[in-house]
XYZ file of C-alpha atoms in Angstrom:
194
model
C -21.801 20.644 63.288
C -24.758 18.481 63.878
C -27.065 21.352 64.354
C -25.455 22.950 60.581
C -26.188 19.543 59.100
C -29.705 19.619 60.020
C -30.499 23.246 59.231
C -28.333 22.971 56.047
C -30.741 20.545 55.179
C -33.278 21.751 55.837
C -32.980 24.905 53.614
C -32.095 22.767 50.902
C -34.692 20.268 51.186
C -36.881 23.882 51.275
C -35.323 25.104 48.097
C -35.500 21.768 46.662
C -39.535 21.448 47.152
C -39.834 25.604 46.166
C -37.855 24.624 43.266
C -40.290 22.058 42.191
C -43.448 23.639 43.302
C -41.877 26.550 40.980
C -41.117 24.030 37.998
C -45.022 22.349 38.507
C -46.261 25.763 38.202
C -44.707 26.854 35.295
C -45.512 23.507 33.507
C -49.008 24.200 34.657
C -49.259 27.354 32.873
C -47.102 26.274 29.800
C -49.516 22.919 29.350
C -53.104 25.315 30.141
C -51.579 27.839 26.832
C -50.708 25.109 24.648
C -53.868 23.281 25.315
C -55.570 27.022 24.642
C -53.881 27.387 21.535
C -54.681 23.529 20.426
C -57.959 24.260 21.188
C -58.352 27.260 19.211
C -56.384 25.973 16.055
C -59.044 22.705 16.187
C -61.651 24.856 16.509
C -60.506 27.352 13.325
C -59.716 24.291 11.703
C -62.663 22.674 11.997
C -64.465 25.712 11.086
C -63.199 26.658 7.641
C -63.251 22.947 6.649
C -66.804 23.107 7.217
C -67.170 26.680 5.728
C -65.073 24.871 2.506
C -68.152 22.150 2.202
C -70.748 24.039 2.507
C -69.429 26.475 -0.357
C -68.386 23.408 -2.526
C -72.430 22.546 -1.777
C -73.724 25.565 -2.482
C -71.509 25.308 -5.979
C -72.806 22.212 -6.509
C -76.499 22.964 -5.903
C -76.089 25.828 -7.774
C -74.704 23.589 -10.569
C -77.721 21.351 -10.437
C -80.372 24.066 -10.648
C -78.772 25.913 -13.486
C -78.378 22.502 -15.596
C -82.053 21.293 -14.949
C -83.357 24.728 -15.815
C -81.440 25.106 -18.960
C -81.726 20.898 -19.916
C -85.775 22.137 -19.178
C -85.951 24.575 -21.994
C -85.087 21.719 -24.410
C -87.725 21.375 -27.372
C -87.521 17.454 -27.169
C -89.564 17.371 -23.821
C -92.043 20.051 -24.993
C -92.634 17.330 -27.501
C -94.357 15.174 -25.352
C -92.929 11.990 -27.324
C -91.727 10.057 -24.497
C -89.783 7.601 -26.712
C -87.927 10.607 -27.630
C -87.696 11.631 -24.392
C -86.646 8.506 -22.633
C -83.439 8.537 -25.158
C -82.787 11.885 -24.392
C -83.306 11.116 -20.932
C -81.006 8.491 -21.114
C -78.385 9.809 -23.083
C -77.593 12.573 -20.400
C -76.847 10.663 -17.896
C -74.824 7.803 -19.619
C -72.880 10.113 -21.464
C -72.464 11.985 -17.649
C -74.010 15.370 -19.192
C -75.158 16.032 -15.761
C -73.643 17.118 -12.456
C -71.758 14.641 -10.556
C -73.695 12.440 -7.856
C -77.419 12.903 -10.449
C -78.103 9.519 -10.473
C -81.002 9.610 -12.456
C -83.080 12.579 -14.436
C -87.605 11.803 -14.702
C -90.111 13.227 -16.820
C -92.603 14.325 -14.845
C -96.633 14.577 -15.215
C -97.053 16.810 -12.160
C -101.303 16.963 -12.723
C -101.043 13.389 -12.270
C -97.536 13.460 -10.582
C -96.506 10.267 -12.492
C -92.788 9.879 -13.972
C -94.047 9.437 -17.349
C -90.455 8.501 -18.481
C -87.383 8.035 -17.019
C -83.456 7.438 -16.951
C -83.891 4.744 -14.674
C -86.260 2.313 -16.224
C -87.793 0.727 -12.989
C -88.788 4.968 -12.313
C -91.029 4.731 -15.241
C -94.693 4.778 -13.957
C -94.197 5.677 -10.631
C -96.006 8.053 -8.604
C -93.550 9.715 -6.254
C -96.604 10.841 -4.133
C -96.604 7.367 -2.869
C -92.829 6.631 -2.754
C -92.894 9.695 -0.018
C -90.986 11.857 -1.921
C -91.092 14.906 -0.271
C -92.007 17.317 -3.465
C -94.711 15.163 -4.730
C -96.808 15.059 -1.092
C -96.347 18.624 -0.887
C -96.002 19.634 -4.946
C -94.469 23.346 -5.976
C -95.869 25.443 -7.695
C -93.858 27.944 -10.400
C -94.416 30.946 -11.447
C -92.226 30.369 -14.638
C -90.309 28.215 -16.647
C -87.312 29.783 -15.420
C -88.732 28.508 -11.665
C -86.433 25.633 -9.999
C -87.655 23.536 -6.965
C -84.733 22.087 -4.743
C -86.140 19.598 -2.416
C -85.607 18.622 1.330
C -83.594 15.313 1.422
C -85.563 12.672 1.713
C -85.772 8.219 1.236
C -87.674 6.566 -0.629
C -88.106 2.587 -0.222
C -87.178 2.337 -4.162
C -83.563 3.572 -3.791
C -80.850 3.068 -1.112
C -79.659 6.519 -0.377
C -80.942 9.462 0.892
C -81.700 11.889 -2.393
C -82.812 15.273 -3.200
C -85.073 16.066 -6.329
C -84.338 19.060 -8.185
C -87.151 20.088 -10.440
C -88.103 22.668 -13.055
C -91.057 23.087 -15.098
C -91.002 22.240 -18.935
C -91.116 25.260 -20.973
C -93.355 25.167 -23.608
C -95.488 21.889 -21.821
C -98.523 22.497 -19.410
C -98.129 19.635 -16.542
C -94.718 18.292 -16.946
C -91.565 18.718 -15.405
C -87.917 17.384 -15.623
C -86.362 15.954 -12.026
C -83.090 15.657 -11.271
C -82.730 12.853 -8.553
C -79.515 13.419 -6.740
C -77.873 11.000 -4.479
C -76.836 12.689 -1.123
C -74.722 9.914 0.333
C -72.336 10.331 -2.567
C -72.308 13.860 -2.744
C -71.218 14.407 0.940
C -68.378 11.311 0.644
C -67.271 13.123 -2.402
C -67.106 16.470 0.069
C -64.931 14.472 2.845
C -62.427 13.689 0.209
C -61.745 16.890 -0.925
């Protein structure tokens, strides 16, 4: 009886630890698939949210352009009366008849590259050149009136936030242009709330 005991135990102390060794493996494989699959819906996740903001960008830069070229074509800034101009100016972007996140819209002398007016009153003078906007160190050029510029992001020490400029020739003006400052901080918080 002794000697049953001991081998009786034995074989079930064996089964016992193939019976866990058995249970650790499966819950090895169960916990490497489900981290797999975790992995993979993250990753597709991730993925399409980013695919969503940069199409909501490229809708909104495509917004921008079209609304600077056509607000370019009007006959009050082929005037050249910059009093005119200035309440035009300002009138679009009180009255929010721009895109969301334009924060301000200039009147530009590019031979000079002077904002000759502005919505932003302390803009009025300024040469961008020296602000380091990146479009006015390194002007366009365009080929038409129908020609928009969008600039690289850039900072200037005047603002605080990171902008783009969005310019298009006047039609009907030699040497001007109308700017579209937009403020990129703003625009990408308003893409993480979507």
């Amino acid at each position: 009886p002794a000697v049953v005991r001991e081998r009786y135990t034995a074989r079930l102390g064996i089964a016992l630890a193939f019976a866990i060794v058995v249970m650790l493996a499966f819950g090895a494989v169960i916990s490497a698939q489900a981290s797999g699959e975790l992995r993979e819906n993250v990753e597709s996740d991730l993925t399409n949210q980013a695919a969503a903001q940069a199409n909501h960008l490229d809708t909104w830069v495509s917004a921008v352009t079209g609304d600077v070229r056509a607000t370019s074509k009007l006959p009050v800034f082929a005037s050249g009366e910059t009093d005119a101009i200035k309440s035009e100016l300002d009138g679009l972007v009180e009255r929010e008849h721009v895109p969301p996140d334009v924060v301000a819209v200039h009147y530009l002398d590019t031979a000079e590259m002077e904002f000759l007016t502005s919505s932003s009153d302390r803009m009025v003078g300024v040469d961008p050149g020296q602000q380091g906007a990146a479009f006015a160190t390194d002007p366009p050029t365009f080929e038409s009136p129908d020609d928009v510029h969008v600039s690289e992001p850039f900072s200037v020490p005047i603002v605080d936030h990171p902008i783009i400029a969005v310019i298009s020739p006047v039609d009907g003006a030699e040497d001007r242009a109308l700017v579209y400052m937009a403020d990129l901080e703003a625009r990408a918080e308003s893409l993480t709330d979507e």
